[in-house]
PDB file of C-alpha atoms in Angstrom:
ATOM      1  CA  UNK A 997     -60.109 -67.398 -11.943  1.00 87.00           C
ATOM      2  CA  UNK A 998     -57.829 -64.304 -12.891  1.00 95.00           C
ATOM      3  CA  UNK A 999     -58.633 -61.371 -14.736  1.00 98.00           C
ATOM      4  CA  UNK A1000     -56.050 -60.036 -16.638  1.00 98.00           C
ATOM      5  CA  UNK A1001     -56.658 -56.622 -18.261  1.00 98.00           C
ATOM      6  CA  UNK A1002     -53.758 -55.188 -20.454  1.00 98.00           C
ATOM      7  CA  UNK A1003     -52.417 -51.665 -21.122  1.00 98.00           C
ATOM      8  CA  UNK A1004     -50.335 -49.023 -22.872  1.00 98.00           C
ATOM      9  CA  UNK A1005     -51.534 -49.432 -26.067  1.00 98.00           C
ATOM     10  CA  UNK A1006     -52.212 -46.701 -28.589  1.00 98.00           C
ATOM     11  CA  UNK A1007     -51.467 -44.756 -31.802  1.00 98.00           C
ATOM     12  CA  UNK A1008     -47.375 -44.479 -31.875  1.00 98.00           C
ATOM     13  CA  UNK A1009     -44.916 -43.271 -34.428  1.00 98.00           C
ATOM     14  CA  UNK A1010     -42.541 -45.442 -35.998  1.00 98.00           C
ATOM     15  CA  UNK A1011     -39.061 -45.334 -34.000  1.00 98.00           C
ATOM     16  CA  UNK A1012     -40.764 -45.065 -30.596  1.00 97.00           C
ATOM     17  CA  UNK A1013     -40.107 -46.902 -27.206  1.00 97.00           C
ATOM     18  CA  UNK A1014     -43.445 -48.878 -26.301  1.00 98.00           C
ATOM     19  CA  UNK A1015     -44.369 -50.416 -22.791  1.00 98.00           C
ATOM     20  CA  UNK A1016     -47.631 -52.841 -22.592  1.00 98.00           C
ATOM     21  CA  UNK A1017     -48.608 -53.754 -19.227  1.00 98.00           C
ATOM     22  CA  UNK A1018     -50.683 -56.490 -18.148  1.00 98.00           C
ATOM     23  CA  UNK A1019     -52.098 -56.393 -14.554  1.00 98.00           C
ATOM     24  CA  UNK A1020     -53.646 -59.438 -12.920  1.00 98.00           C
ATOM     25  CA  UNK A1021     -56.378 -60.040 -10.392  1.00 97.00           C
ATOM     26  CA  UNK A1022     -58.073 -62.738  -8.833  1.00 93.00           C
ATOM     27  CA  UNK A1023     -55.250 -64.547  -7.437  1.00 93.00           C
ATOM     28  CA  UNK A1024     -51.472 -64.036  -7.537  1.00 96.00           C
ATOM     29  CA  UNK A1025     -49.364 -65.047 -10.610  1.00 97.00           C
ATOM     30  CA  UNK A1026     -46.571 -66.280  -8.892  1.00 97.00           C
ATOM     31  CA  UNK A1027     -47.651 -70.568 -10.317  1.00 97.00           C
ATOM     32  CA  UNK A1028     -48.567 -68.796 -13.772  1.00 98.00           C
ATOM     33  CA  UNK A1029     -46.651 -68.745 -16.899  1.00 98.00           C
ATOM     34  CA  UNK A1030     -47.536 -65.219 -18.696  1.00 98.00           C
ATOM     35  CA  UNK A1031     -47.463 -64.906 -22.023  1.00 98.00           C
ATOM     36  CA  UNK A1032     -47.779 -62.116 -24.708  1.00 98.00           C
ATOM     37  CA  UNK A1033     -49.840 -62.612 -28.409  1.00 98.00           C
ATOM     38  CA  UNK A1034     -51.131 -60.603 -30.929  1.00 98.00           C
ATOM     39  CA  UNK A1035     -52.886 -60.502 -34.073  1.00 98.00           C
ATOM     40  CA  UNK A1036     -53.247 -57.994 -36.915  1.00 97.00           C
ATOM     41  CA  UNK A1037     -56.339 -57.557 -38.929  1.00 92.00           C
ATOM     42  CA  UNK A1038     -57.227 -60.540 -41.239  1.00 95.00           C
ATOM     43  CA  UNK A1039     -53.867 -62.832 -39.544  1.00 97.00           C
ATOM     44  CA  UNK A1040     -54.243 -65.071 -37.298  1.00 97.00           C
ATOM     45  CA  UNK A1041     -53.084 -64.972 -33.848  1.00 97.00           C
ATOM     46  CA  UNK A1042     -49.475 -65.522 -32.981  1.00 97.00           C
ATOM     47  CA  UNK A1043     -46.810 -65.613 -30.111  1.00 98.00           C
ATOM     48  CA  UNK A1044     -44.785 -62.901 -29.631  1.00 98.00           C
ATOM     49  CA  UNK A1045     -42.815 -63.702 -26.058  1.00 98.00           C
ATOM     50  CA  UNK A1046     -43.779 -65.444 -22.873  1.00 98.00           C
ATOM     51  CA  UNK A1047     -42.060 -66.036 -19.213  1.00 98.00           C
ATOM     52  CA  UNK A1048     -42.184 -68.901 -16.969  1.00 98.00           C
ATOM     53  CA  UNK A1049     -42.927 -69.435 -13.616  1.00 98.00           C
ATOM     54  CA  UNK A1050     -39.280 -69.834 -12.668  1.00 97.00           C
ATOM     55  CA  UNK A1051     -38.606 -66.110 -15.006  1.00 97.00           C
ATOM     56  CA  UNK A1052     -37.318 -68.450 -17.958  1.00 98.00           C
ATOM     57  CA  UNK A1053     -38.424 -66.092 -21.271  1.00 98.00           C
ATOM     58  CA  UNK A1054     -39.103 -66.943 -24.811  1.00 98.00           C
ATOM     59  CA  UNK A1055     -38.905 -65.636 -28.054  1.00 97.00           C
ATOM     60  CA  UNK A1056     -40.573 -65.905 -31.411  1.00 97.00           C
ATOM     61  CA  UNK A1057     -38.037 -65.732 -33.841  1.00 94.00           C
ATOM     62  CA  UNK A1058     -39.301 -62.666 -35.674  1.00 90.00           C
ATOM     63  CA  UNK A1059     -39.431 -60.919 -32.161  1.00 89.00           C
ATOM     64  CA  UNK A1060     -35.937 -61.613 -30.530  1.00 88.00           C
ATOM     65  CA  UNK A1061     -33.731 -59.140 -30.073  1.00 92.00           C
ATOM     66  CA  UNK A1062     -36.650 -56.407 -30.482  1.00 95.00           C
ATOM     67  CA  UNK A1063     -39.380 -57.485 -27.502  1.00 97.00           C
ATOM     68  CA  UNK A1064     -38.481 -58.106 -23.992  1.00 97.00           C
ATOM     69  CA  UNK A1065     -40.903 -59.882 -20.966  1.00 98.00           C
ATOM     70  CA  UNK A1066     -40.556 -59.055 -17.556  1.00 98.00           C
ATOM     71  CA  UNK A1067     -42.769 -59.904 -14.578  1.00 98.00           C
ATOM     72  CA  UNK A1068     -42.867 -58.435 -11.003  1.00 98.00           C
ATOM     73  CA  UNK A1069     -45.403 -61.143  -9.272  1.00 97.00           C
ATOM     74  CA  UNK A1070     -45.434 -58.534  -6.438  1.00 97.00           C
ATOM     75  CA  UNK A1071     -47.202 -56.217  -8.546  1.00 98.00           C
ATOM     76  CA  UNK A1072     -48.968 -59.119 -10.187  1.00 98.00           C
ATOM     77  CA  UNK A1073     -48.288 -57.420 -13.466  1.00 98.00           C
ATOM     78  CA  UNK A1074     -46.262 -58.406 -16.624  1.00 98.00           C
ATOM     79  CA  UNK A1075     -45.074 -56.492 -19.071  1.00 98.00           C
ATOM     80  CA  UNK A1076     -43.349 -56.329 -22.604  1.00 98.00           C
ATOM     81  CA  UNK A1077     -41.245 -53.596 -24.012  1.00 98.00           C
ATOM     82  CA  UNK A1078     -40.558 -52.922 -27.558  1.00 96.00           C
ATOM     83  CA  UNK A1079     -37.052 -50.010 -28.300  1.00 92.00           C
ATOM     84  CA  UNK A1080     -38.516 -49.044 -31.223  1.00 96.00           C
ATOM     85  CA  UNK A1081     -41.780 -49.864 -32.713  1.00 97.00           C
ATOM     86  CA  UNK A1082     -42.380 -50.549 -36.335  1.00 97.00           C
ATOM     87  CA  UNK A1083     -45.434 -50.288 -38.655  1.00 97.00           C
ATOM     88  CA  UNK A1084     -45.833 -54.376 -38.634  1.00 95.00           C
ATOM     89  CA  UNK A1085     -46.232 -54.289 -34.835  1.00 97.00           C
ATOM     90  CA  UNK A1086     -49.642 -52.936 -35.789  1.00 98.00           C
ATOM     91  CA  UNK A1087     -52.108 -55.195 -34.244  1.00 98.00           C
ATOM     92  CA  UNK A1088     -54.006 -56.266 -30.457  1.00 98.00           C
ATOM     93  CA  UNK A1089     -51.994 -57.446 -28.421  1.00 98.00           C
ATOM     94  CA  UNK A1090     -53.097 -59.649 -25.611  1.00 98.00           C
ATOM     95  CA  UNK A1091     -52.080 -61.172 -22.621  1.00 98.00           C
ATOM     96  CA  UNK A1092     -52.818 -64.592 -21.685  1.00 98.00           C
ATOM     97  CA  UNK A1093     -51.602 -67.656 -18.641  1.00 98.00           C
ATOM     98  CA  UNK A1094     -51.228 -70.842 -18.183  1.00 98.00           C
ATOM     99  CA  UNK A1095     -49.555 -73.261 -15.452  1.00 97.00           C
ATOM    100  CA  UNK A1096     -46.527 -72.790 -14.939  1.00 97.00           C
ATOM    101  CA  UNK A1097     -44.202 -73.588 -18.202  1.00 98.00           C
ATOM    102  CA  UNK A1098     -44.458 -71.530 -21.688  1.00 98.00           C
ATOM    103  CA  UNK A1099     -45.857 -72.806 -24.573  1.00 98.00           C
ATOM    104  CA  UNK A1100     -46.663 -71.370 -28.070  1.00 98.00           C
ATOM    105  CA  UNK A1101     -50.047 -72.297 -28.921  1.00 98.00           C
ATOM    106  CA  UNK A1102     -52.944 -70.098 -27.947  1.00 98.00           C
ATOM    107  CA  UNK A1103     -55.397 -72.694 -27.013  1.00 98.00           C
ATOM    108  CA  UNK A1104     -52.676 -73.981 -24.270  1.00 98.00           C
ATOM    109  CA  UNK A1105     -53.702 -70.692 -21.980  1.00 98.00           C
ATOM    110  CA  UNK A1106     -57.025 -70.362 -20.099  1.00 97.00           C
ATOM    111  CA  UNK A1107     -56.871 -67.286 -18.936  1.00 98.00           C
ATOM    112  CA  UNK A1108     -57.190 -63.673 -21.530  1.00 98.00           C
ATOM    113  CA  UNK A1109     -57.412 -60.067 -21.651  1.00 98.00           C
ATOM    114  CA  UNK A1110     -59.175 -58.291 -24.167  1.00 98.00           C
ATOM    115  CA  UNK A1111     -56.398 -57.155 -25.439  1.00 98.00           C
ATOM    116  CA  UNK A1112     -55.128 -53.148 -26.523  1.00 98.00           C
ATOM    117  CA  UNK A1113     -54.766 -51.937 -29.863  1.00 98.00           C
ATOM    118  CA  UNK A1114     -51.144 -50.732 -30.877  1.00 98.00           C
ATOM    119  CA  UNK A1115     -50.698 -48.682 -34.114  1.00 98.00           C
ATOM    120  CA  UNK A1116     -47.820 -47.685 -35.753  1.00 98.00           C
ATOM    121  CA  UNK A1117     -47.608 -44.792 -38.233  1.00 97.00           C
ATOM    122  CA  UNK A1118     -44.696 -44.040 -40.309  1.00 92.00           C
TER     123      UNK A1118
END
């Protein structure tokens, strides 16, 4: 089992830099593809970036260019960056993993944090 318990999440202005942090327990992440989801009030969940095992990242097309996924497996912690944050990042984001290799569909990860609220004013 891991435990995976995200943070960094909070009320932020439109235009500012925003770091989420997911930190893992258990066992180490190093065999784990990590992935990043949310979902906004009355939408469903979606993907918003994941990393493989080997570091390989992925994109939803709505997010490229704006999100980026790192992991340090040392730390046992992943993260996800955002320059500048705009009112339709408003949602919970979570952070999830699998074995190894990224997919998009939520009900390919076993393991879940509760997720942290981000909300962007204008």
């Amino acid at each position: 089992q891991v435990l995976l318990v995200e943070s960094g999440g909070g009320l932020e202005q439109a235009g500012d830099p925003l770091r989420l942090s997911c930190a893992a327990s258990g066992r180490t992440i190093d065999d784990y593809a990590m992935a990043w989801f949310r979902q906004a009030p009355g939408k469903e969940r979606e993907f918003v970036a994941g990393i493989s095992h080997k570091s390989s990242t992925y994109f939803a097309d709505s997010m490229r260019g704006r999100f980026t996924i790192s992991r340090d497996n040392a730390k046992r912690t992943v993260y996800l960056q955002i320059v500048s944050l705009r009112p339709e990042d408003t949602a919970v984001y979570y952070c999830a993993a699998r074995n190894k290799f990224v997919t998009m569909k939520p009900d390919d990860y076993i393991y879940w944090g509760q997720g942290t609220q981000v909300t962007v004013s204008s």
